[in-house]
Amino acid sequence: MAALRQTHYLSARLRPLTTIPLHRLFSSDTKTLTIETSVPYKSHIVDPPSRTVETTPSELMTFFREMAIMRRMEIAADSLYKAKLIRGFCHLYDGQEAVAVGMEAAITKKDNIITAYRDHCIFLARGGTLLESFAELMGRKDGCSRGKGGSMHFYKKDSGFYGGHGIVGAQVPLGVGLAFAQKYNKEDTVTFALYGDGAANQGQLFEALNMAALWDLPAILVCENNHYGMGTAEWRAAKSPAYYKRGDYVPGLKVDGMDVFAVKQACRFAKEYAVKNGPIILEMDTYRYHGHSMSDPGSTYRTRDEISGVRQERDPIERVRKLLLSHDIADEKELKDIEKEVRKEVDEAIAKAKESPMPDPSELFTNIYVKGCGAESFGADRKELRTVLP
Amino acid sequence: MAASIQSLAAASSLSAANSIDSKRVHASIPGRKASFLVVRSDLRGSNGSNLKGHRVGNLVTNAVASPEAPASASKSGHEVLLFEALREGLDEEMQRDPRVCVMGEDVGHYGGSYKVTKGLANKYGDLRVLDTPIAENSFTGMGIGAAMTGLRPVIEGMNMGFLLLAFNQISNNCGMLHYTSGGQFTIPVVIRGPGGVGRQLGAEHSQRLESYFQSIPGIQMVACSTPYNAKGLMKAAIRSENPVILFEHVLLYNLKERIPDEEYVLSLEEAEMVRPGEHVTILTYSRMRYHVMQAAKTLVNKGYDPEVIDIRSLKPFDLYTIGKSVKKTHRVLIVEECMRTGGIGASLTAAINENFHDYLDAPIVCLSSQDVPTPYAGTLEEWTVVQPAQIVTAVEQLCR
């Protein structure tokens, strides 16, 4: 059995430091708290942002709740998959929630996010509902893509979520295209193009980065480094695992992706940078508890100790919970109640999604072409060509 | 002479700036929103109504080549080469809609390797006529990403063969995003470039990609062959909400033709009747049209009357026009530049057999290029593509 190399993430420790005296914690809800991120940022060609993040109790509670919903959704999807209600590929995001929540907290709905197939939680963060998620996973009509996309094709155009892509790395040139459109239309917004450590070795990434840097496009490339490209550990796939440095002439920042405040600060910093100067790379050091997808047990290439170690020491929800408790913003019971409520919400969404019908057979042929100037009519009788289903 | 009215465009609100000088068509339609009318070869309007009755009353119908055109109309118009016609179409569309942009290698400052985009960068700026690095996969992806937000990029492949590098983006993202997003995104891109066998360009630069792309669901493919249809198809492709791949041919860029001054848009799914006839239907597209017309001269001298149709729309096929012709002549010859295996001709043969089997008096004959990489030597290269002599022989055998 190959020895697992010691990787740095096991040594990151939880270390919330606060400077607020105790008596001030009992005042109003909009009090700002100052929190230090778990580890300082590592940067490449740029001055990193400060380690100190300001937040409010209500923001902490929102983070807790949102991450709890995401966690619960992914675990529920796991059971649904095992019950064969979800088929095909299902890539789960639990463990990485801090990236989705932190990123969303730093940007607006006018900014764009595009990601690969591990997209359920980012869809939720961008404003998708649990019902749309579960219905799409089960292939029902009420899904966000009307049941025709599936797990890997969640999209939400009105809030700038561009999916949802199955081919590794292909979403990064698309993301640069979104940034191009933002620059073309002179909007002061940015695009976050997410990809994994496996995709970081794709050539099209470097091509896209070159173009983004050439034209100063507001593209932020975010590498969600969960250290495994399916079954291949990063040290076996990449000669240089410093993904944030791979931009060479493009600045980069390495962020602890399990710390929602570090992510939020980094994304805010990146947005300010990209709008003025062009592309920047963020490497989110994160971890996924599940395997690559539901067909992968996730334990053949890593030990259970490693997984449970990360869960104990770096879990994003636990970190926020400890902060909430130590700052006396909420007590154990309140947090347990929130989790119970979240569980109920998820169960209700699943029940409702199960009631949603499968798409109509005629939907097989809709949305292939858009009516309009093109595709007016075709077929031997000049009407639209339809195949009759047996 | 073409026996059908192709199409007319109604006034565009930006008509003042483009090359239209005729006052007959536009000034008479005040306050009309930019819209256009696509006229079918059977004179139905795009909304199915009869051309004579409806709002077309304001439109001047003698503006474009039509059978009733008075003799004076044939002197109007201007002569262009095919690449200039493409440029005119592109220029007009860029002027009309600020969302239209061009991206490709050497399209900006250099003016395009076949001069299709010459002068456009000076007019519209470097961002709208974007010189990309040599990275087909990612700049095609970039164009598609931009299209998802509403821009209308025209992506140029310097040679169609290079677009093989972008196959993933074209197949998965371009073709399928409208479907997999449940209709949320449209991808109004135009992917264009020259392909086909040129003059000893070598195997890798003489590829015919229409056969590789034809199975991709969600895209439309058209092939232009004359300056008139090049400009019309370019404009239609840009205005279409669907991704359209426009196949040009390396050897056809210097064809000269007189095209109308007025604005016109052609239908993307229609075939063109090049020469009506009685004995045999010859279906062709792109450069082979000229080989067919050359063979047609010989055939006419020998007493045959071939009907030549330029199918133009490679996906979907215009089975209506083809069907009408088959029902008249009962014999079909397909002449194409694609490879024999899995080419456009193979699909067309299958489609015609499926739909019009009862009307055929003889099996469909398909003349295609040989299934070989295109050799460099001139004589060998000549024999990889279909020559007029082969077409004449095939028609003689078919009509025996």
Short mmCIF file of C-alpha atoms in Angstrom, two decimals, chain A residues 122-374:
data_model
loop_
_atom_site.label_atom_id
_atom_site.label_comp_id
_atom_site.label_asym_id
_atom_site.label_seq_id
_atom_site.Cartn_x
_atom_site.Cartn_y
_atom_site.Cartn_z
CA ILE A 122 -23.34 26.62 -5.44
CA PHE A 123 -26.73 26.52 -7.09
CA LEU A 124 -28.31 26.84 -3.65
CA ALA A 125 -25.98 29.65 -2.71
CA ARG A 126 -26.95 31.53 -5.85
CA GLY A 127 -30.60 31.44 -4.92
CA GLY A 128 -31.79 28.07 -6.14
CA THR A 129 -34.38 26.30 -4.05
CA LEU A 130 -34.17 22.86 -2.51
CA LEU A 131 -37.20 21.78 -4.50
CA GLU A 132 -35.57 22.68 -7.81
CA SER A 133 -32.42 20.83 -6.76
CA PHE A 134 -34.04 17.63 -5.70
CA ALA A 135 -36.48 17.62 -8.59
CA GLU A 136 -33.63 18.04 -11.06
CA LEU A 137 -31.61 15.32 -9.38
CA MET A 138 -34.55 12.98 -9.68
CA GLY A 139 -35.20 14.03 -13.25
CA ARG A 140 -38.57 15.66 -12.62
CA LYS A 141 -40.32 18.45 -14.43
CA ASP A 142 -39.93 20.96 -11.60
CA GLY A 143 -36.18 20.76 -11.68
CA CYS A 144 -34.12 23.80 -12.51
CA SER A 145 -33.36 22.44 -15.97
CA ARG A 146 -36.78 20.83 -16.34
CA GLY A 147 -35.34 17.40 -15.65
CA LYS A 148 -33.26 17.41 -18.82
CA GLY A 149 -29.93 18.32 -17.32
CA GLY A 150 -29.43 16.23 -14.23
CA SER A 151 -26.93 16.52 -11.44
CA MET A 152 -24.21 17.97 -13.60
CA HIS A 153 -26.31 20.62 -15.33
CA PHE A 154 -27.80 22.98 -12.78
CA TYR A 155 -28.20 26.52 -14.09
CA LYS A 156 -29.81 29.70 -12.87
CA LYS A 157 -29.55 32.45 -15.42
CA ASP A 158 -31.30 35.21 -13.49
CA SER A 159 -28.82 35.07 -10.67
CA GLY A 160 -25.73 34.60 -12.79
CA PHE A 161 -25.12 30.93 -12.18
CA TYR A 162 -23.86 29.45 -15.41
CA GLY A 163 -23.65 25.85 -14.36
CA GLY A 164 -23.08 22.93 -14.20
CA HIS A 165 -20.64 21.32 -16.76
CA GLY A 166 -19.70 17.72 -17.22
CA ILE A 167 -16.42 17.87 -19.11
CA VAL A 168 -13.50 18.61 -16.83
CA GLY A 169 -12.00 22.01 -17.49
CA ALA A 170 -14.30 23.01 -20.34
CA GLN A 171 -16.08 25.50 -18.11
CA VAL A 172 -13.02 27.69 -17.68
CA PRO A 173 -12.94 29.06 -21.23
CA LEU A 174 -16.68 29.59 -20.87
CA GLY A 175 -15.99 31.51 -17.69
CA VAL A 176 -13.46 33.69 -19.47
CA GLY A 177 -16.13 34.27 -22.10
CA LEU A 178 -18.52 35.45 -19.40
CA ALA A 179 -15.84 37.84 -18.20
CA PHE A 180 -15.31 38.98 -21.77
CA ALA A 181 -18.99 39.82 -22.05
CA GLN A 182 -18.81 41.74 -18.78
CA LYS A 183 -15.91 43.77 -20.09
CA TYR A 184 -17.61 44.23 -23.47
CA ASN A 185 -20.74 45.58 -21.82
CA LYS A 186 -18.64 47.66 -19.44
CA GLU A 187 -20.33 46.22 -16.36
CA ASP A 188 -18.26 46.46 -13.20
CA THR A 189 -18.78 42.87 -12.34
CA VAL A 190 -16.61 39.77 -12.26
CA THR A 191 -16.84 36.11 -13.11
CA PHE A 192 -15.70 33.33 -10.82
CA ALA A 193 -14.71 30.27 -12.82
CA LEU A 194 -14.37 27.31 -10.48
CA TYR A 195 -12.47 24.17 -11.26
CA GLY A 196 -10.78 21.41 -9.33
CA ASP A 197 -7.21 20.32 -8.76
CA GLY A 198 -7.72 17.66 -11.41
CA ALA A 199 -8.86 20.18 -13.98
CA ALA A 200 -5.92 22.42 -13.14
CA ASN A 201 -3.82 20.29 -15.43
CA GLN A 202 -6.01 20.95 -18.48
CA GLY A 203 -4.42 22.92 -21.27
CA GLN A 204 -7.50 24.98 -21.98
CA LEU A 205 -7.09 26.58 -18.56
CA PHE A 206 -3.76 28.07 -19.48
CA GLU A 207 -5.08 29.13 -22.86
CA ALA A 208 -8.00 30.85 -21.20
CA LEU A 209 -5.78 32.45 -18.57
CA ASN A 210 -3.47 33.78 -21.24
CA MET A 211 -6.37 35.44 -23.01
CA ALA A 212 -7.85 36.80 -19.81
CA ALA A 213 -4.52 38.32 -18.85
CA LEU A 214 -3.95 39.68 -22.35
CA TRP A 215 -7.18 41.62 -22.38
CA ASP A 216 -7.50 42.32 -18.62
CA LEU A 217 -10.76 40.44 -18.38
CA PRO A 218 -12.42 40.41 -14.93
CA ALA A 219 -12.09 36.66 -14.55
CA ILE A 220 -11.25 35.03 -11.24
CA LEU A 221 -10.12 31.45 -11.57
CA VAL A 222 -10.85 29.54 -8.41
CA CYS A 223 -9.19 26.17 -7.92
CA GLU A 224 -11.18 24.16 -5.40
CA ASN A 225 -8.30 22.00 -4.36
CA ASN A 226 -9.72 19.00 -2.52
CA HIS A 227 -6.44 17.20 -3.14
CA TYR A 228 -7.87 14.35 -5.17
CA GLY A 229 -8.70 14.24 -8.85
CA MET A 230 -11.19 11.40 -8.53
CA GLY A 231 -8.85 8.66 -7.32
CA THR A 232 -5.54 10.33 -8.04
CA ALA A 233 -3.97 12.34 -5.27
CA GLU A 234 -2.62 15.71 -6.28
CA TRP A 235 1.00 14.76 -5.74
CA ARG A 236 0.56 11.99 -8.30
CA ALA A 237 -1.02 14.21 -10.92
CA ALA A 238 0.72 17.53 -10.68
CA LYS A 239 4.41 18.25 -10.66
CA SER A 240 3.72 21.55 -8.98
CA PRO A 241 0.80 21.43 -6.57
CA ALA A 242 1.02 25.14 -5.91
CA TYR A 243 -2.00 25.86 -8.08
CA TYR A 244 -2.13 29.49 -7.06
CA LYS A 245 1.33 30.01 -8.54
CA ARG A 246 0.54 28.38 -11.83
CA GLY A 247 -0.63 31.62 -13.33
CA ASP A 248 3.00 32.69 -13.60
CA TYR A 249 2.33 36.30 -14.61
CA VAL A 250 -1.14 36.20 -13.06
CA PRO A 251 -1.30 36.82 -9.30
CA GLY A 252 -2.59 34.13 -7.01
CA LEU A 253 -3.77 33.62 -3.49
CA LYS A 254 -3.93 30.47 -1.44
CA VAL A 255 -6.89 30.38 0.91
CA ASP A 256 -8.03 27.96 3.60
CA GLY A 257 -11.19 26.78 1.89
CA MET A 258 -12.64 25.34 5.09
CA ASP A 259 -12.78 28.73 6.74
CA VAL A 260 -15.74 30.65 5.45
CA PHE A 261 -14.28 34.01 6.53
CA ALA A 262 -11.03 33.41 4.75
CA VAL A 263 -12.99 32.58 1.62
CA LYS A 264 -15.18 35.64 1.95
CA GLN A 265 -12.23 37.96 2.47
CA ALA A 266 -10.31 36.42 -0.41
CA CYS A 267 -13.26 36.66 -2.80
CA ARG A 268 -13.89 40.25 -1.90
CA PHE A 269 -10.20 41.02 -2.41
CA ALA A 270 -10.21 39.15 -5.72
CA LYS A 271 -13.27 40.99 -6.96
CA GLU A 272 -11.71 44.36 -6.21
CA TYR A 273 -8.55 43.28 -7.92
CA ALA A 274 -10.12 41.74 -11.00
CA VAL A 275 -12.39 44.65 -11.80
CA LYS A 276 -9.35 46.91 -12.04
CA ASN A 277 -6.49 44.71 -13.12
CA GLY A 278 -7.60 41.54 -14.79
CA PRO A 279 -7.43 37.91 -13.81
CA ILE A 280 -6.36 36.48 -10.49
CA ILE A 281 -6.20 32.88 -9.29
CA LEU A 282 -7.58 31.75 -5.96
CA GLU A 283 -6.68 28.34 -4.63
CA MET A 284 -9.16 27.10 -2.05
CA ASP A 285 -7.61 24.47 0.14
CA THR A 286 -10.62 22.31 0.85
CA TYR A 287 -11.71 18.71 1.27
CA ARG A 288 -14.59 16.50 0.29
CA TYR A 289 -15.87 13.86 2.65
CA HIS A 290 -17.63 11.78 0.04
CA GLY A 291 -15.85 10.11 -2.79
CA HIS A 292 -15.53 11.77 -6.16
CA SER A 293 -19.07 10.73 -6.97
CA MET A 294 -21.57 8.26 -5.64
CA SER A 295 -19.94 5.46 -7.61
CA ASP A 296 -16.69 6.04 -5.76
CA PRO A 297 -16.49 4.86 -2.15
CA GLY A 298 -13.75 7.39 -1.52
CA SER A 299 -11.74 5.11 0.68
CA THR A 300 -9.56 3.19 -1.72
CA TYR A 301 -7.15 6.05 -2.24
CA ARG A 302 -7.29 7.66 1.19
CA THR A 303 -7.63 6.39 4.72
CA ARG A 304 -10.70 6.75 6.86
CA ASP A 305 -8.49 8.31 9.48
CA GLU A 306 -7.63 11.09 7.13
CA ILE A 307 -11.28 11.79 6.39
CA SER A 308 -12.30 11.75 10.03
CA GLY A 309 -9.26 13.80 10.95
CA VAL A 310 -10.28 16.57 8.63
CA ARG A 311 -13.85 16.32 9.82
CA GLN A 312 -12.80 16.80 13.40
CA GLU A 313 -10.29 19.54 12.90
CA ARG A 314 -11.34 21.57 9.89
CA ASP A 315 -15.04 21.06 9.32
CA PRO A 316 -16.48 24.40 8.17
CA ILE A 317 -19.77 24.06 10.03
CA GLU A 318 -18.07 23.09 13.25
CA ARG A 319 -15.82 26.11 13.00
CA VAL A 320 -18.78 28.45 12.73
CA ARG A 321 -20.56 26.59 15.50
CA LYS A 322 -17.59 27.06 17.81
CA LEU A 323 -17.50 30.75 16.96
CA LEU A 324 -21.20 31.12 17.67
CA LEU A 325 -20.85 29.35 20.99
CA SER A 326 -17.71 31.11 22.09
CA HIS A 327 -19.16 34.52 21.30
CA ASP A 328 -22.41 33.58 23.02
CA ILE A 329 -24.46 34.47 19.98
CA ALA A 330 -26.40 31.24 20.27
CA ASP A 331 -26.35 28.27 22.57
CA GLU A 332 -26.21 24.56 21.85
CA LYS A 333 -29.94 24.13 21.92
CA GLU A 334 -30.60 26.91 19.43
CA LEU A 335 -28.10 25.47 17.00
CA LYS A 336 -29.56 22.00 17.39
CA ASP A 337 -32.98 23.48 16.70
CA ILE A 338 -31.71 25.11 13.56
CA GLU A 339 -30.31 21.83 12.39
CA LYS A 340 -33.59 20.09 13.11
CA GLU A 341 -35.44 22.78 11.19
CA VAL A 342 -33.06 22.42 8.28
CA ARG A 343 -33.57 18.69 8.27
CA LYS A 344 -37.31 19.17 8.17
CA GLU A 345 -37.01 21.67 5.33
CA VAL A 346 -34.93 19.26 3.31
CA ASP A 347 -37.31 16.39 3.97
CA GLU A 348 -40.25 18.49 2.90
CA ALA A 349 -38.48 19.50 -0.29
CA ILE A 350 -37.73 15.88 -1.06
CA ALA A 351 -41.33 14.89 -0.50
CA LYS A 352 -42.53 17.66 -2.76
CA ALA A 353 -39.95 16.80 -5.39
CA LYS A 354 -41.05 13.18 -5.34
CA GLU A 355 -44.55 14.30 -6.17
CA SER A 356 -43.38 16.25 -9.18
CA PRO A 357 -44.06 14.37 -12.41
CA MET A 358 -41.53 13.20 -14.92
CA PRO A 359 -41.21 15.42 -17.98
CA ASP A 360 -43.74 14.91 -20.74
CA PRO A 361 -42.44 12.75 -23.64
CA SER A 362 -42.82 15.71 -25.96
CA GLU A 363 -40.13 17.47 -23.92
CA LEU A 364 -37.65 15.17 -25.62
CA PHE A 365 -37.73 17.49 -28.61
CA THR A 366 -38.12 20.88 -26.98
CA ASN A 367 -35.22 23.27 -26.45
CA ILE A 368 -33.08 21.80 -29.18
CA TYR A 369 -33.47 24.79 -31.41
CA VAL A 370 -34.83 28.22 -30.63
CA LYS A 371 -37.63 29.35 -32.87
CA GLY A 372 -36.97 32.59 -34.55
CA CYS A 373 -34.82 33.43 -37.49
CA GLY A 374 -33.38 29.98 -37.60
#
